[in-house]
Coordinates of C-alpha atoms in Angstrom, one line a residue:
M1 CA 85.0 117.9 83.4
R2 CA 87.6 120.1 84.5
A3 CA 88.1 121.4 80.7
A4 CA 84.6 120.9 79.0
I5 CA 83.5 124.1 80.4
S6 CA 86.4 125.8 78.9
I7 CA 86.8 124.1 75.9
L8 CA 82.9 124.8 75.1
A9 CA 83.8 128.3 76.5
A10 CA 86.9 128.6 73.9
A11 CA 84.3 126.8 70.9
L12 CA 82.0 129.5 71.2
A13 CA 84.3 132.4 72.6
C14 CA 84.6 134.1 69.1
L15 CA 80.4 134.1 68.7
P16 CA 80.0 138.4 67.3
N17 CA 78.2 141.1 69.8
A18 CA 75.0 141.9 66.8
A19 CA 76.1 146.1 68.0
F20 CA 79.7 146.9 66.5
A21 CA 80.6 149.7 65.2
K22 CA 81.1 148.7 61.7
S23 CA 80.1 145.1 60.5
Y24 CA 79.7 143.3 57.8
V25 CA 77.3 141.2 59.3
T26 CA 74.3 142.0 58.5
P27 CA 70.4 141.3 60.6
A28 CA 70.2 137.9 59.1
M29 CA 73.3 136.8 59.6
H30 CA 73.4 137.8 63.5
A31 CA 70.2 135.5 63.5
R32 CA 71.6 132.7 62.4
V33 CA 74.8 132.9 64.5
A34 CA 72.4 133.0 67.3
A35 CA 70.0 130.0 66.3
G36 CA 73.6 128.4 65.7
L37 CA 75.0 130.0 69.4
D38 CA 71.5 128.4 71.4
D39 CA 72.4 125.1 69.3
L40 CA 75.8 124.5 70.9
L41 CA 74.9 125.9 74.1
K42 CA 72.1 123.1 73.7
M43 CA 74.5 120.0 72.3
K44 CA 71.7 120.2 69.4
F45 CA 74.8 119.5 66.6
D46 CA 72.9 119.0 63.5
A47 CA 70.3 121.7 64.0
A48 CA 73.5 123.8 64.6
E49 CA 75.2 122.8 61.6
S50 CA 72.2 123.2 59.7
E51 CA 72.2 127.2 60.9
F52 CA 76.0 128.3 59.9
A53 CA 75.8 125.7 56.7
A54 CA 72.4 128.9 55.8
L55 CA 75.1 130.8 57.5
E56 CA 77.8 130.7 54.5
K57 CA 75.1 130.6 52.3
L58 CA 74.2 134.4 53.1
N59 CA 77.8 135.1 53.0
P60 CA 80.0 132.0 51.8
E61 CA 83.2 134.8 51.9
H62 CA 82.8 135.5 56.2
P63 CA 84.7 133.9 57.5
Y64 CA 81.8 133.3 60.6
A65 CA 80.0 131.0 58.9
G66 CA 83.9 128.6 58.7
F67 CA 84.6 129.9 62.8
G68 CA 81.2 127.9 63.8
R69 CA 81.5 124.5 61.9
T70 CA 84.3 124.5 62.5
S71 CA 82.0 124.7 66.6
V72 CA 80.6 121.9 65.6
A73 CA 82.8 119.6 64.1
W74 CA 85.0 120.9 68.3
M75 CA 81.8 120.1 69.8
R76 CA 81.6 116.5 68.1
Y77 CA 84.7 115.5 69.1
I78 CA 84.6 116.3 73.5
Y79 CA 80.8 116.0 74.0
E80 CA 79.3 113.8 71.4
N81 CA 82.7 111.3 71.6
E82 CA 84.0 112.4 74.3
Q83 CA 87.4 112.3 72.5
S84 CA 87.3 108.3 71.5
D85 CA 87.0 108.4 68.1
Q86 CA 90.4 110.1 66.8
S87 CA 88.8 110.6 63.2
L88 CA 86.9 113.2 64.4
L89 CA 90.5 115.3 64.2
K90 CA 91.2 115.2 60.8
P91 CA 87.4 117.3 59.0
F92 CA 87.8 119.6 62.9
E93 CA 91.7 120.7 61.7
E94 CA 90.3 120.6 57.8
R95 CA 88.0 123.5 58.9
V96 CA 90.4 124.9 60.8
R97 CA 92.6 125.7 57.8
A98 CA 89.7 126.6 55.2
T99 CA 88.4 128.8 58.4
I100 CA 92.1 130.6 58.7
T101 CA 91.9 130.7 54.5
T102 CA 89.0 132.3 54.1
A103 CA 89.3 134.7 56.7
E104 CA 92.5 135.6 55.5
R105 CA 90.7 136.9 52.0
W106 CA 88.4 138.6 53.3
I107 CA 91.0 141.0 55.9
A108 CA 92.4 141.4 52.3
K109 CA 90.2 143.4 51.2
R110 CA 88.4 145.0 54.4
P111 CA 91.5 144.8 57.1
D112 CA 89.1 146.9 59.0
D113 CA 86.7 144.6 59.9
A114 CA 86.7 143.5 63.4
E115 CA 85.3 140.6 63.4
A116 CA 87.0 138.6 61.1
W117 CA 89.9 139.1 62.8
M118 CA 88.6 137.3 65.6
A119 CA 87.2 135.0 63.2
H120 CA 91.5 134.2 62.5
G121 CA 92.7 134.0 66.2
A122 CA 89.3 132.1 67.3
A123 CA 90.1 129.6 64.5
S124 CA 93.6 129.3 65.8
G125 CA 93.3 129.2 69.4
I126 CA 90.3 126.0 69.2
Y127 CA 93.3 124.6 67.4
G128 CA 95.6 125.3 70.6
R129 CA 92.4 124.5 72.6
L130 CA 92.5 121.3 70.8
L131 CA 96.8 120.2 71.5
V132 CA 96.4 120.6 74.9
T133 CA 93.6 118.7 75.4
R134 CA 96.0 116.6 74.1
R135 CA 98.7 117.3 76.1
R136 CA 101.1 119.1 73.2
Y137 CA 100.6 121.9 75.8
V138 CA 103.7 124.4 74.1
K139 CA 102.3 123.1 70.3
G140 CA 99.5 124.7 71.6
Y141 CA 101.1 127.1 74.0
F142 CA 102.2 129.0 70.8
T143 CA 99.6 128.4 68.6
A144 CA 97.5 130.3 71.1
R145 CA 99.6 132.9 71.0
R146 CA 99.3 133.5 68.0
A147 CA 95.8 133.7 67.2
M148 CA 95.7 136.1 70.5
K149 CA 97.5 138.8 68.0
S150 CA 94.8 139.1 65.8
I151 CA 92.3 138.8 68.5
H152 CA 94.5 142.1 69.7
K153 CA 94.2 143.6 66.6
A154 CA 90.4 143.0 66.5
L155 CA 90.6 144.9 69.7
E156 CA 92.1 147.8 68.3
I157 CA 89.8 148.1 65.6
D158 CA 86.5 148.4 67.7
P159 CA 87.2 148.1 72.0
D160 CA 84.2 147.1 72.7
L161 CA 84.5 143.5 71.6
E162 CA 82.9 141.6 74.2
D163 CA 84.0 138.0 72.2
A164 CA 87.3 140.0 72.1
K165 CA 87.6 139.7 75.7
L166 CA 86.1 137.6 76.6
G167 CA 90.2 135.6 74.3
I168 CA 92.2 137.6 76.3
G169 CA 90.8 137.5 79.9
M170 CA 90.8 133.3 78.7
Y171 CA 94.3 133.3 77.2
D172 CA 95.8 135.6 80.8
Y173 CA 94.2 133.5 83.5
Y174 CA 95.4 129.9 81.5
T175 CA 98.6 130.8 80.9
D176 CA 99.0 131.8 84.0
V177 CA 97.8 128.1 85.8
Y178 CA 99.1 125.7 82.9
P179 CA 102.5 126.8 83.8
H180 CA 102.2 125.0 87.8
F181 CA 100.6 122.2 86.6
I182 CA 102.4 120.9 83.6
G183 CA 105.9 121.0 82.7
A184 CA 106.8 121.5 80.1
L185 CA 105.7 125.4 79.9
A186 CA 107.3 126.2 83.4
K187 CA 110.5 127.8 81.9
L188 CA 108.3 129.4 79.8
V189 CA 107.7 133.3 80.6
L190 CA 104.0 133.0 78.8
G191 CA 102.7 136.4 80.9
G192 CA 99.9 135.7 81.7
N193 CA 97.9 137.1 84.7
R194 CA 95.4 134.9 87.3
A195 CA 93.3 138.3 88.5
R196 CA 93.3 140.2 85.4
G197 CA 92.1 137.8 83.4
I198 CA 89.4 136.7 86.4
A199 CA 88.0 140.8 85.2
T200 CA 88.0 140.6 82.4
L201 CA 85.9 137.4 82.3
R202 CA 83.4 138.3 84.5
E203 CA 83.7 142.2 83.1
V204 CA 82.1 139.7 79.2
A205 CA 79.1 138.0 82.5
A206 CA 78.7 140.8 82.9
K207 CA 78.4 142.7 79.7
G208 CA 78.2 141.0 77.0
R209 CA 76.0 139.9 74.9
Y210 CA 76.5 136.5 73.2
S211 CA 79.8 136.0 75.5
K212 CA 78.4 136.0 78.1
W213 CA 77.4 132.3 79.1
S214 CA 80.8 131.4 78.1
A215 CA 82.5 133.7 80.5
K216 CA 79.7 132.6 82.8
M217 CA 81.6 128.9 82.7
L218 CA 84.9 129.7 82.3
L219 CA 83.8 131.4 86.1
V220 CA 82.4 128.5 86.9
E221 CA 85.6 127.0 86.1
I222 CA 87.7 128.8 88.3
Y223 CA 85.2 128.8 90.6
N224 CA 85.2 124.7 91.1
H225 CA 88.7 123.9 90.4
D226 CA 91.6 127.3 90.9
P227 CA 93.7 126.1 93.5
F228 CA 95.1 129.5 94.2
G229 CA 92.7 131.2 96.4
A230 CA 90.0 131.9 93.8
A231 CA 87.8 128.4 94.2
D232 CA 84.1 129.6 95.2
P233 CA 81.7 127.2 94.4
K234 CA 79.4 127.5 96.7
Q235 CA 79.6 130.8 93.6
A236 CA 80.1 128.3 90.9
V237 CA 76.8 127.0 92.0
A238 CA 75.1 130.0 91.5
I239 CA 75.7 130.7 88.6
M240 CA 75.0 127.0 86.7
K241 CA 72.2 127.6 88.0
E242 CA 71.3 130.9 85.9
V243 CA 72.6 128.8 82.9
R244 CA 70.8 126.1 83.4
A245 CA 67.3 127.9 84.0
A246 CA 68.9 129.3 80.3
Y247 CA 68.8 126.0 78.8
P248 CA 68.0 123.1 81.5
E249 CA 67.8 120.4 78.5
S250 CA 71.7 121.4 78.0
S251 CA 73.6 118.1 79.1
I252 CA 77.1 119.6 79.2
L253 CA 75.5 122.4 81.2
H254 CA 73.4 119.5 84.1
S255 CA 76.7 118.0 84.2
A256 CA 78.7 121.3 85.3
E257 CA 75.6 121.9 87.6
L258 CA 76.4 118.3 89.7
V259 CA 80.0 118.8 89.6
S260 CA 79.9 122.0 91.0
L261 CA 77.1 120.4 93.3
Y262 CA 80.0 118.0 94.6
N263 CA 82.7 120.9 94.7
A264 CA 79.9 123.1 97.2
G265 CA 79.7 119.1 99.1
R266 CA 76.0 119.0 99.1
F267 CA 76.7 116.0 97.7
D268 CA 72.9 114.6 98.3
E269 CA 72.0 117.4 96.1
A270 CA 74.7 115.5 94.0
A271 CA 73.5 112.7 93.8
A272 CA 70.3 113.1 93.1
G273 CA 70.5 114.4 89.8
A274 CA 73.2 112.4 89.0
R275 CA 70.1 109.9 89.0
E276 CA 67.6 112.6 87.9
F277 CA 70.7 111.8 84.7
V278 CA 71.2 108.9 84.1
R279 CA 67.5 109.1 83.9
R280 CA 67.8 111.5 80.6
V281 CA 70.2 109.4 79.4
E282 CA 68.3 106.3 79.2
T283 CA 64.6 108.3 78.2
G284 CA 66.8 109.4 75.4
R285 CA 66.9 113.3 76.2
Y286 CA 70.8 112.5 77.0
L287 CA 73.1 110.6 74.6
P288 CA 73.8 107.2 75.2
I289 CA 77.2 108.1 75.9
E290 CA 77.1 109.5 78.8
K291 CA 75.3 107.1 80.9
A292 CA 78.6 107.0 82.3
K293 CA 79.2 110.8 83.4
G294 CA 76.2 110.3 85.0
Y295 CA 76.9 107.3 86.9
G296 CA 81.3 109.3 87.4
I297 CA 79.0 111.8 89.1
L298 CA 77.2 109.1 91.3
G299 CA 79.4 107.4 92.5
H300 CA 82.2 110.5 93.2
A301 CA 78.6 112.4 95.7
L302 CA 78.3 108.3 97.2
W303 CA 81.6 107.7 98.0
A304 CA 82.3 111.5 100.0
Q305 CA 79.0 110.4 101.6
G306 CA 80.7 107.8 103.2
K307 CA 79.4 104.1 100.7
A308 CA 82.1 103.3 99.1
A309 CA 80.3 99.5 98.4
E310 CA 77.7 101.5 96.6
A311 CA 80.3 103.9 94.3
V312 CA 81.7 100.7 93.6
D313 CA 78.4 99.6 92.5
A314 CA 78.1 103.4 90.8
F315 CA 82.1 103.4 88.7
T316 CA 80.9 100.0 88.1
T317 CA 77.5 100.7 86.0
G318 CA 79.4 103.4 84.4
A319 CA 82.5 101.0 83.2
A320 CA 79.8 99.0 81.0
V321 CA 79.4 102.2 78.4
E322 CA 80.7 102.4 75.3
L323 CA 81.1 104.2 72.3
K324 CA 82.2 101.6 68.8
G325 CA 83.2 98.9 71.0
A326 CA 85.7 100.9 72.8
L327 CA 84.9 101.8 76.3
S328 CA 84.6 105.9 76.6
R329 CA 86.2 107.9 78.6
W330 CA 84.4 107.8 82.1
A331 CA 84.4 104.4 81.5
V332 CA 88.1 104.0 81.5
W333 CA 88.0 106.9 84.3
G334 CA 84.8 104.9 86.2
L335 CA 87.0 102.1 86.4
I336 CA 90.0 104.0 88.0
R337 CA 87.9 105.3 91.1
A338 CA 85.9 101.9 91.2
G339 CA 89.4 100.1 92.2
N340 CA 90.5 103.7 94.1
A341 CA 87.0 103.3 95.9
L342 CA 88.0 99.7 96.8
E343 CA 91.5 100.8 97.7
T344 CA 89.5 102.8 100.8
M345 CA 87.7 99.5 101.7
G346 CA 91.0 97.9 102.6
K347 CA 90.6 95.5 99.3
R348 CA 93.2 96.4 97.3
G349 CA 93.1 93.2 95.2
A350 CA 90.1 93.8 94.1
A351 CA 90.9 96.7 92.9
M352 CA 94.4 95.7 91.2
D353 CA 91.7 94.0 88.5
F354 CA 89.9 97.7 87.2
Y355 CA 93.8 99.4 87.2
A356 CA 95.1 96.0 84.9
R357 CA 91.9 96.8 82.4
A358 CA 91.7 100.3 82.3
K359 CA 95.7 99.8 81.7
N360 CA 94.8 98.3 78.8
Q361 CA 92.7 100.5 77.1
P362 CA 93.3 102.3 74.6
D363 CA 95.3 106.1 75.8
H364 CA 93.2 108.8 74.1
W365 CA 93.0 110.8 77.4
G366 CA 96.7 110.2 79.3
Y367 CA 94.4 107.5 82.4
R368 CA 96.9 104.4 81.7
K369 CA 100.0 106.5 83.5
L370 CA 97.3 107.6 86.6
A371 CA 96.1 103.4 86.1
V372 CA 99.9 102.3 86.0
R373 CA 100.6 104.2 89.5
W374 CA 97.6 102.7 90.9
L375 CA 99.0 99.7 90.0
S376 CA 102.4 100.5 91.1
K377 CA 101.8 101.5 95.0
P378 CA 98.4 101.9 96.7
F379 CA 96.2 104.1 96.4
F380 CA 96.4 108.0 98.5
E381 CA 94.2 111.1 97.7
N382 CA 93.2 114.1 100.0
G383 CA 90.1 113.0 100.3
P384 CA 87.1 112.1 101.4
P385 CA 85.8 113.7 99.2
Y386 CA 87.6 112.6 96.5
S387 CA 88.6 115.3 94.0
M388 CA 86.3 114.1 90.4
V389 CA 89.1 115.5 88.1
P390 CA 91.8 113.1 87.1
S391 CA 95.5 114.8 88.3
H392 CA 97.9 113.7 86.3
K393 CA 100.8 115.2 88.4

């Protein structure tokens, strides 16, 4: 969940502000971009694909349509399949390359187009996010650094390009934070600045047009998880209330609100919300794969309330959710958390069975080493409440 909000924000960061000093994007194109952005936030990927395909017909030479379709491919991999279906990676990477090529052709003829420079940088940036998600941290960093060259060029042309400032804020914050947790980056001088990044994101959240939602979601992630003094779960709850009022049918935003409630210590509300989340899955309002997420959130809320046995039941129910015959991401995490909860009940023998099952699953998410850790030694973690985010340290 920690990565989920920033990934979504990265996918949306390039979408344009309609009031640039000089723009090659027509009002009709802006309308398609706005509609596609709304569909992405609502998790309506087919509709978003249609909007960006229509945008491409309006101007097939401009890179916005390509980046929009790249964002759809990214979101399908991250959210629709929880990074389970590896066959989706190839079409995503193909769209990244196609967008970069389109942007370079456009920029060669129109080097004064700030939006095109931003699209060029955003395509590399979203690929960098993929690499980080797949734990290829060094290559991900250098890919993101190359992306920033184009983003800075966009801002050189148009200093008021708020969407580009969003990318700068993300880069400043994460290149300061990641080296503290990722050994492969610890010896690199990345040049980030957490405080400056947060300040930039706050500016975009206040002044941005389309990018304001992305900035708000990134601030929610920071307020939920920042380990260096910026954490403020109560503020995350307040922001998510605003975001969900605008997009009440978005499952990813719903789950982000529940995580914020949990981190703010509002366990009763998190549990009630998780049950509603599961009902929405069961009635077809949310994707079937998201049932494991709903039960995962419910399990953590119950565990924090001192109801470890009920938490085990919730985690176990979620751990049965499959995608194409294999356990989903949250299902595997449910296996590990069921084992952890059992250990807090003094039932290590039963917990070992859950860890063994998790260990034998495909390791798309880096969870196997967590299962191996708890197979080799008794569970210990600061809590309750226990983090809803897996720790890979």
